[in-house]
Amino acid sequence: MAPSRPTQAGQLRARDAFLLPGWISFVRVVLAAVFPFVVEDVAVAVALLAAAGASDVLDGWVARRRGEETAMGAVLDAVADKAFVASILVALVLRHRLGALDVVLLSTREIVEAPVLAWGLVRRAGVERERRANALGKITTVLQFAALLLVLLRRPHTVPMIGAAALGLVTGLTYAVRERAARPPAQ
């Protein structure tokens, strides 16, 4: 199958969700739905975490390889990441394996980015420009997954959690600066 023609930068098209990278991202949403039911089985929970991490790497690689990098793909990737991490956090909080501070540390990036994203969506600027994953965001996700892996294994997890929070803060602030710089000038 020949690669489909990518959309113009920034255009969100529903059909782009059905390209192979979109399906790979969707795997994380399915894993997020399953995770709360297997969290007590450490081997299965770790396997799901590994599968989610693999799909996070694979969707972007496939998109670049096939020339299918799209704005919709970037949105799906971000939503799938957030859904999977949220599922793990809720499952672990309900089982008293994570406290409120742990959740705040692991969610620092999302806490910083949420108001910026909301403002962009209100102004429609956030929908019309392409959102690309960046290295800081991917490293933050890796640190989040590492901390969660240690929690699942009942190992000390403070250092990667603080690392995820610190890098999440930098990532979120970088995102805010990028959004501000990309905003069209006021008329």
Coordinates of N, CA and C in Angstrom, one line a residue:
M1 N 0.8 -1.2 0.0 CA 0.0 0.0 0.0 C 0.9 1.2 0.0
A2 N 0.6 2.1 -0.9 CA 1.4 3.4 -1.0 C 1.0 4.3 0.1
P3 N 2.0 5.1 0.6 CA 1.7 6.0 1.7 C 0.6 7.0 1.2
S4 N -0.3 7.3 2.0 CA -1.3 8.3 1.6 C -0.7 9.7 1.7
R5 N -1.2 10.6 1.0 CA -0.7 12.0 1.0 C -1.0 12.6 2.3
P6 N 0.0 13.2 3.0 CA -0.2 13.8 4.3 C -1.0 15.1 4.1
T7 N -1.8 15.4 5.2 CA -2.6 16.7 5.1 C -1.6 17.9 5.2
Q8 N -2.1 19.0 4.9 CA -1.3 20.2 5.1 C -1.1 20.4 6.5
A9 N 0.0 21.0 6.9 CA 0.3 21.2 8.3 C -0.8 22.0 9.0
G10 N -1.2 21.4 10.1 CA -2.2 22.1 11.0 C -3.7 21.7 10.7
Q11 N -4.0 21.0 9.6 CA -5.3 20.7 9.3 C -5.7 19.4 10.0
L12 N -6.8 19.5 10.8 CA -7.3 18.3 11.5 C -8.4 17.7 10.6
R13 N -8.1 16.5 10.1 CA -9.0 15.8 9.3 C -9.3 14.5 9.9
A14 N -10.6 14.2 10.1 CA -11.0 13.0 10.7 C -10.5 11.7 10.0
R15 N -10.4 11.8 8.7 CA -9.9 10.6 8.0 C -8.4 10.2 8.3
D16 N -7.7 11.2 8.8 CA -6.3 11.0 9.2 C -6.2 10.1 10.4
A17 N -7.3 10.1 11.2 CA -7.3 9.2 12.4 C -7.3 7.7 12.0
F18 N -7.6 7.4 10.8 CA -7.7 6.0 10.4 C -6.5 5.6 9.6
L19 N -5.5 6.4 9.6 CA -4.2 6.0 9.0 C -3.5 5.0 10.0
L20 N -2.6 4.2 9.6 CA -2.0 3.2 10.5 C -1.4 3.8 11.8
P21 N -0.7 5.0 11.7 CA -0.2 5.6 13.0 C -1.4 5.9 14.0
G22 N -2.5 6.3 13.5 CA -3.7 6.5 14.3 C -4.2 5.3 15.0
W23 N -4.2 4.2 14.3 CA -4.6 2.9 14.9 C -3.6 2.5 15.9
I24 N -2.3 2.7 15.7 CA -1.3 2.3 16.7 C -1.5 3.2 17.9
S25 N -1.8 4.4 17.8 CA -2.0 5.3 19.0 C -3.3 4.8 19.7
F26 N -4.3 4.4 19.0 CA -5.5 3.9 19.6 C -5.3 2.7 20.5
V27 N -4.3 1.9 20.2 CA -4.0 0.8 21.0 C -3.8 1.2 22.5
R28 N -3.2 2.4 22.7 CA -3.0 2.9 24.1 C -4.3 3.2 24.8
V29 N -5.3 3.6 24.0 CA -6.6 3.9 24.6 C -7.2 2.6 25.1
V30 N -7.1 1.5 24.2 CA -7.6 0.2 24.6 C -6.9 -0.3 25.8
L31 N -5.5 -0.1 25.9 CA -4.8 -0.6 27.0 C -5.2 0.2 28.3
A32 N -5.5 1.5 28.1 CA -5.9 2.3 29.2 C -7.2 1.8 29.8
A33 N -8.1 1.3 28.9 CA -9.4 0.8 29.4 C -9.2 -0.6 30.1
V34 N -8.2 -1.3 29.7 CA -8.0 -2.7 30.3 C -7.2 -2.6 31.6
F35 N -6.3 -1.6 31.7 CA -5.3 -1.5 32.8 C -6.0 -1.6 34.2
P36 N -7.0 -0.9 34.5 CA -7.6 -1.0 35.9 C -8.0 -2.4 36.3
F37 N -8.3 -3.2 35.4 CA -8.7 -4.6 35.7 C -7.6 -5.5 35.9
V38 N -6.4 -5.1 35.5 CA -5.2 -6.0 35.7 C -4.1 -5.5 36.6
V39 N -4.4 -4.3 37.2 CA -3.4 -3.6 38.0 C -2.8 -4.5 39.1
E40 N -3.5 -5.4 39.6 CA -3.0 -6.2 40.7 C -2.2 -7.4 40.2
D41 N -2.2 -7.7 39.0 CA -1.4 -8.7 38.4 C -0.2 -8.0 37.8
V42 N 0.9 -8.0 38.6 CA 2.1 -7.2 38.3 C 2.6 -7.5 36.9
A43 N 2.7 -8.8 36.6 CA 3.3 -9.1 35.3 C 2.5 -8.6 34.1
V44 N 1.1 -8.7 34.2 CA 0.3 -8.2 33.2 C 0.3 -6.7 33.1
A45 N 0.3 -6.1 34.3 CA 0.3 -4.6 34.3 C 1.6 -4.1 33.7
V46 N 2.7 -4.7 34.0 CA 4.0 -4.3 33.5 C 4.0 -4.5 31.9
A47 N 3.4 -5.6 31.5 CA 3.3 -5.9 30.1 C 2.5 -4.8 29.4
L48 N 1.4 -4.4 30.0 CA 0.6 -3.4 29.4 C 1.3 -2.0 29.3
L49 N 2.1 -1.7 30.4 CA 2.9 -0.5 30.4 C 3.9 -0.6 29.3
A50 N 4.6 -1.7 29.1 CA 5.6 -1.9 28.0 C 4.9 -1.8 26.7
A51 N 3.7 -2.4 26.5 CA 3.0 -2.3 25.2 C 2.6 -0.8 24.9
A52 N 2.2 -0.1 25.9 CA 1.8 1.3 25.7 C 3.1 2.1 25.3
G53 N 4.2 1.9 26.0 CA 5.4 2.6 25.6 C 5.9 2.2 24.2
A54 N 5.8 1.0 23.8 CA 6.1 0.6 22.5 C 5.2 1.2 21.5
S55 N 3.9 1.3 21.7 CA 3.0 1.9 20.8 C 3.3 3.4 20.7
D56 N 3.7 4.0 21.7 CA 4.0 5.5 21.7 C 5.2 5.7 20.8
V57 N 6.2 4.9 20.8 CA 7.4 5.0 19.9 C 7.0 4.6 18.5
L58 N 6.3 3.6 18.4 CA 5.9 3.0 17.1 C 5.0 3.9 16.2
D59 N 4.1 4.6 16.9 CA 3.1 5.4 16.0 C 3.9 6.5 15.3
G60 N 4.8 7.2 16.0 CA 5.6 8.3 15.4 C 6.5 7.8 14.4
W61 N 7.2 6.6 14.7 CA 8.1 6.1 13.7 C 7.4 5.7 12.4
V62 N 6.2 5.0 12.6 CA 5.5 4.6 11.4 C 5.0 5.8 10.6
A63 N 4.6 6.8 11.3 CA 4.1 8.1 10.7 C 5.2 8.7 9.8
R64 N 6.4 8.8 10.4 CA 7.5 9.4 9.7 C 7.9 8.5 8.5
R65 N 8.0 7.2 8.7 CA 8.4 6.3 7.7 C 7.4 6.2 6.5
R66 N 6.2 6.3 6.8 CA 5.1 6.3 5.7 C 4.7 7.6 5.2
G67 N 5.3 8.7 5.7 CA 5.0 10.0 5.3 C 3.5 10.4 5.7
E68 N 3.1 9.9 6.8 CA 1.8 10.1 7.3 C 1.7 11.0 8.6
E69 N 2.7 11.9 8.7 CA 2.6 12.8 9.9 C 1.5 13.8 9.7
T70 N 0.6 13.8 10.6 CA -0.6 14.7 10.4 C -0.9 15.4 11.7
A71 N -1.6 16.5 11.6 CA -2.1 17.2 12.9 C -2.9 16.3 13.7
M72 N -3.8 15.5 13.0 CA -4.7 14.6 13.7 C -3.9 13.5 14.4
G73 N -2.8 13.1 13.8 CA -2.0 12.0 14.4 C -1.3 12.6 15.7
A74 N -0.9 13.8 15.6 CA -0.2 14.4 16.8 C -1.2 14.6 17.9
V75 N -2.5 14.9 17.6 CA -3.5 15.0 18.6 C -3.8 13.7 19.2
L76 N -4.0 12.7 18.3 CA -4.3 11.3 18.8 C -3.2 10.8 19.7
D77 N -2.0 11.0 19.3 CA -0.8 10.5 20.1 C -0.9 11.2 21.5
A78 N -1.1 12.5 21.6 CA -1.2 13.1 22.9 C -2.4 12.7 23.7
V79 N -3.5 12.5 23.1 CA -4.7 12.0 23.8 C -4.5 10.6 24.3
A80 N -3.9 9.8 23.5 CA -3.7 8.4 23.9 C -2.7 8.3 25.1
D81 N -1.6 9.1 25.1 CA -0.7 9.2 26.2 C -1.4 9.6 27.5
K82 N -2.2 10.7 27.4 CA -2.9 11.2 28.6 C -3.9 10.2 29.1
A83 N -4.6 9.5 28.2 CA -5.6 8.5 28.6 C -4.9 7.4 29.3
F84 N -3.8 6.9 28.8 CA -3.1 5.8 29.4 C -2.6 6.1 30.8
V85 N -1.9 7.3 30.9 CA -1.3 7.7 32.2 C -2.5 8.0 33.2
A86 N -3.5 8.6 32.8 CA -4.7 8.9 33.7 C -5.3 7.5 34.2
S87 N -5.4 6.6 33.3 CA -5.9 5.3 33.7 C -5.1 4.6 34.8
I88 N -3.7 4.7 34.6 CA -2.8 4.1 35.6 C -2.9 4.9 36.9
L89 N -2.9 6.2 36.8 CA -3.0 7.0 38.0 C -4.2 6.7 38.8
V90 N -5.4 6.7 38.2 CA -6.7 6.4 38.9 C -6.6 5.0 39.5
A91 N -6.2 4.0 38.7 CA -6.1 2.7 39.3 C -5.2 2.6 40.5
L92 N -4.1 3.2 40.4 CA -3.1 3.2 41.6 C -3.6 4.0 42.8
V93 N -4.3 5.1 42.5 CA -4.8 5.9 43.6 C -5.9 5.1 44.3
L94 N -6.8 4.5 43.6 CA -7.9 3.7 44.1 C -7.4 2.5 44.9
R95 N -6.2 2.0 44.6 CA -5.6 0.9 45.4 C -4.7 1.4 46.4
H96 N -4.7 2.7 46.7 CA -3.8 3.3 47.7 C -2.3 3.1 47.5
R97 N -1.9 3.0 46.2 CA -0.5 2.8 45.9 C 0.1 4.2 45.5
L98 N -0.7 5.2 45.2 CA -0.2 6.5 45.0 C -1.0 7.5 45.8
G99 N -0.3 8.5 46.3 CA -1.0 9.6 47.0 C -1.2 10.8 46.1
A100 N -1.8 11.9 46.7 CA -2.1 13.1 46.0 C -0.8 13.8 45.5
L101 N 0.2 13.8 46.3 CA 1.5 14.4 45.9 C 2.1 13.7 44.7
D102 N 2.0 12.3 44.7 CA 2.5 11.5 43.6 C 1.8 11.9 42.3
V103 N 0.5 12.0 42.4 CA -0.3 12.4 41.2 C 0.0 13.8 40.7
V104 N 0.2 14.7 41.6 CA 0.6 16.1 41.2 C 2.0 16.0 40.5
L105 N 2.9 15.3 41.1 CA 4.3 15.2 40.5 C 4.2 14.6 39.1
L106 N 3.5 13.5 38.9 CA 3.4 12.9 37.6 C 2.6 13.6 36.6
S107 N 1.7 14.6 37.1 CA 0.9 15.3 36.2 C 1.3 16.8 36.0
T108 N 2.5 17.1 36.4 CA 3.0 18.5 36.3 C 2.9 19.0 34.9
R109 N 3.4 18.3 33.9 CA 3.3 18.8 32.5 C 1.9 19.1 32.1
E110 N 1.0 18.1 32.4 CA -0.4 18.3 32.0 C -1.1 19.5 32.8
I111 N -0.7 19.7 34.0 CA -1.2 20.8 34.8 C -0.8 22.2 34.2
V112 N 0.5 22.2 33.7 CA 1.0 23.5 33.1 C 0.5 23.7 31.7
E113 N 0.3 22.6 31.0 CA -0.1 22.7 29.6 C -1.6 22.9 29.4
A114 N -2.4 22.4 30.4 CA -3.9 22.5 30.2 C -4.4 23.9 30.0
P115 N -4.0 24.9 30.8 CA -4.6 26.2 30.5 C -4.1 26.8 29.2
V116 N -2.9 26.5 28.7 CA -2.4 27.0 27.5 C -3.2 26.3 26.3
L117 N -3.4 25.0 26.4 CA -4.2 24.3 25.4 C -5.6 24.8 25.4
A118 N -6.2 25.0 26.6 CA -7.6 25.5 26.6 C -7.7 26.9 26.0
W119 N -6.8 27.8 26.3 CA -6.8 29.1 25.7 C -6.6 29.0 24.2
G120 N -5.7 28.1 23.7 CA -5.6 28.0 22.3 C -6.8 27.5 21.6
L121 N -7.5 26.5 22.2 CA -8.7 26.0 21.7 C -9.8 27.1 21.7
V122 N -9.9 27.9 22.7 CA -10.9 28.9 22.8 C -10.7 29.9 21.6
R123 N -9.4 30.2 21.4 CA -9.1 31.2 20.3 C -9.0 30.5 19.0
R124 N -9.2 29.2 18.9 CA -9.1 28.3 17.7 C -7.7 28.3 17.2
A125 N -6.7 28.9 17.8 CA -5.4 28.9 17.3 C -4.8 27.5 17.5
G126 N -5.2 26.9 18.6 CA -4.6 25.5 18.9 C -5.1 24.5 18.0
V127 N -6.2 24.7 17.3 CA -6.7 23.7 16.4 C -6.2 23.8 15.0
E128 N -5.8 25.0 14.6 CA -5.4 25.2 13.2 C -4.0 25.0 13.0
R129 N -3.1 24.9 14.0 CA -1.7 24.6 13.8 C -1.4 23.2 14.2
E130 N -0.4 22.7 13.5 CA 0.0 21.3 13.8 C 0.7 21.2 15.1
R131 N 0.5 20.2 15.9 CA 1.1 20.0 17.1 C 2.1 18.8 16.9
R132 N 3.3 19.1 17.1 CA 4.3 18.0 16.9 C 4.8 17.6 18.3
A133 N 5.1 16.3 18.4 CA 5.7 15.8 19.6 C 7.1 16.4 19.7
N134 N 7.6 16.7 20.9 CA 9.0 17.2 21.0 C 9.7 16.3 21.9
A135 N 11.1 16.4 21.8 CA 11.9 15.5 22.6 C 11.7 15.6 24.1
L136 N 11.5 16.9 24.6 CA 11.3 17.0 26.0 C 10.0 16.3 26.5
G137 N 9.0 16.4 25.7 CA 7.7 15.8 26.0 C 7.8 14.3 26.0
K138 N 8.6 13.7 25.1 CA 8.8 12.3 25.0 C 9.6 11.8 26.2
I139 N 10.6 12.6 26.6 CA 11.5 12.2 27.7 C 10.6 12.3 29.0
T140 N 9.8 13.3 29.1 CA 8.9 13.4 30.2 C 8.0 12.2 30.3
T141 N 7.4 11.7 29.2 CA 6.6 10.5 29.2 C 7.4 9.3 29.6
V142 N 8.6 9.2 29.2 CA 9.5 8.0 29.6 C 9.7 8.1 31.1
L143 N 9.9 9.2 31.7 CA 10.1 9.3 33.1 C 8.8 9.0 33.9
Q144 N 7.7 9.5 33.3 CA 6.4 9.1 33.9 C 6.2 7.6 33.9
F145 N 6.5 7.0 32.8 CA 6.4 5.5 32.7 C 7.3 4.8 33.6
A146 N 8.6 5.3 33.7 CA 9.6 4.7 34.6 C 9.1 4.7 36.1
A147 N 8.6 5.9 36.5 CA 8.1 6.0 37.8 C 6.9 5.1 38.1
L148 N 6.0 5.0 37.1 CA 4.9 4.1 37.3 C 5.3 2.7 37.3
L149 N 6.3 2.3 36.5 CA 6.8 1.0 36.5 C 7.3 0.6 37.9
L150 N 8.1 1.6 38.5 CA 8.6 1.3 39.9 C 7.5 1.2 40.9
V151 N 6.4 2.0 40.7 CA 5.3 1.9 41.6 C 4.7 0.5 41.5
L152 N 4.5 0.1 40.3 CA 3.9 -1.3 40.0 C 4.7 -2.4 40.6
L153 N 6.1 -2.2 40.6 CA 7.0 -3.2 41.1 C 7.2 -3.0 42.6
R154 N 6.5 -2.0 43.2 CA 6.7 -1.7 44.6 C 8.1 -1.4 45.0
R155 N 8.8 -0.6 44.1 CA 10.2 -0.2 44.3 C 10.2 1.3 44.6
P156 N 11.3 1.9 45.2 CA 11.4 3.3 45.4 C 11.2 4.1 44.1
H157 N 10.4 5.1 44.1 CA 10.0 5.8 42.8 C 10.1 7.3 42.9
T158 N 10.6 7.8 44.1 CA 10.7 9.2 44.3 C 11.5 10.0 43.3
V159 N 12.7 9.5 43.0 CA 13.6 10.2 42.1 C 13.0 10.3 40.7
P160 N 12.5 9.2 40.0 CA 12.0 9.4 38.7 C 10.7 10.3 38.7
M161 N 10.0 10.3 39.8 CA 8.8 11.1 39.9 C 9.1 12.6 40.0
I162 N 10.2 12.9 40.8 CA 10.6 14.3 40.9 C 11.2 14.7 39.5
G163 N 11.9 13.8 38.9 CA 12.5 14.0 37.5 C 11.4 14.3 36.5
A164 N 10.3 13.5 36.6 CA 9.2 13.7 35.7 C 8.5 15.0 35.9
A165 N 8.4 15.4 37.2 CA 7.8 16.7 37.6 C 8.6 17.9 37.1
A166 N 10.0 17.8 37.3 CA 10.8 18.9 36.9 C 10.9 19.0 35.4
L167 N 11.0 17.9 34.7 CA 11.1 18.0 33.2 C 9.7 18.3 32.7
G168 N 8.6 17.8 33.4 CA 7.3 18.2 33.0 C 7.0 19.7 33.1
L169 N 7.6 20.3 34.1 CA 7.4 21.8 34.3 C 8.1 22.5 33.1
V170 N 9.4 22.1 32.8 CA 10.1 22.7 31.7 C 9.4 22.4 30.4
T171 N 8.9 21.2 30.2 CA 8.2 20.9 28.9 C 6.9 21.7 28.8
G172 N 6.2 21.8 29.9 CA 4.9 22.6 29.9 C 5.2 24.1 29.6
L173 N 6.2 24.6 30.2 CA 6.6 26.1 30.0 C 7.1 26.3 28.6
T174 N 7.9 25.3 28.1 CA 8.3 25.4 26.7 C 7.2 25.4 25.7
Y175 N 6.2 24.6 26.0 CA 5.0 24.5 25.2 C 4.3 25.9 25.2
A176 N 4.2 26.4 26.4 CA 3.5 27.7 26.5 C 4.2 28.8 25.8
V177 N 5.6 28.8 25.8 CA 6.3 29.8 25.1 C 6.2 29.6 23.6
R178 N 6.2 28.3 23.2 CA 6.0 28.0 21.7 C 4.7 28.5 21.2
E179 N 3.6 28.2 22.0 CA 2.3 28.7 21.7 C 2.2 30.2 21.6
R180 N 2.8 30.9 22.5 CA 2.7 32.3 22.5 C 3.5 32.9 21.3
A181 N 4.6 32.3 21.0 CA 5.4 32.8 19.8 C 4.7 32.5 18.5
A182 N 3.9 31.4 18.5 CA 3.2 31.1 17.2 C 1.9 31.8 17.1
R183 N 1.4 32.4 18.1 CA 0.1 33.1 18.1 C 0.2 34.3 17.0
P184 N -0.8 34.4 16.2 CA -0.8 35.5 15.2 C -0.9 36.8 15.9
P185 N -0.3 37.9 15.4 CA -0.3 39.2 16.0 C -1.7 39.7 16.1
A186 N -1.9 40.4 17.2 CA -3.2 41.1 17.5 C -3.5 42.2 16.4
Q187 N -4.7 42.3 16.0 CA -5.0 43.3 15.0 C -5.8 44.5 15.6

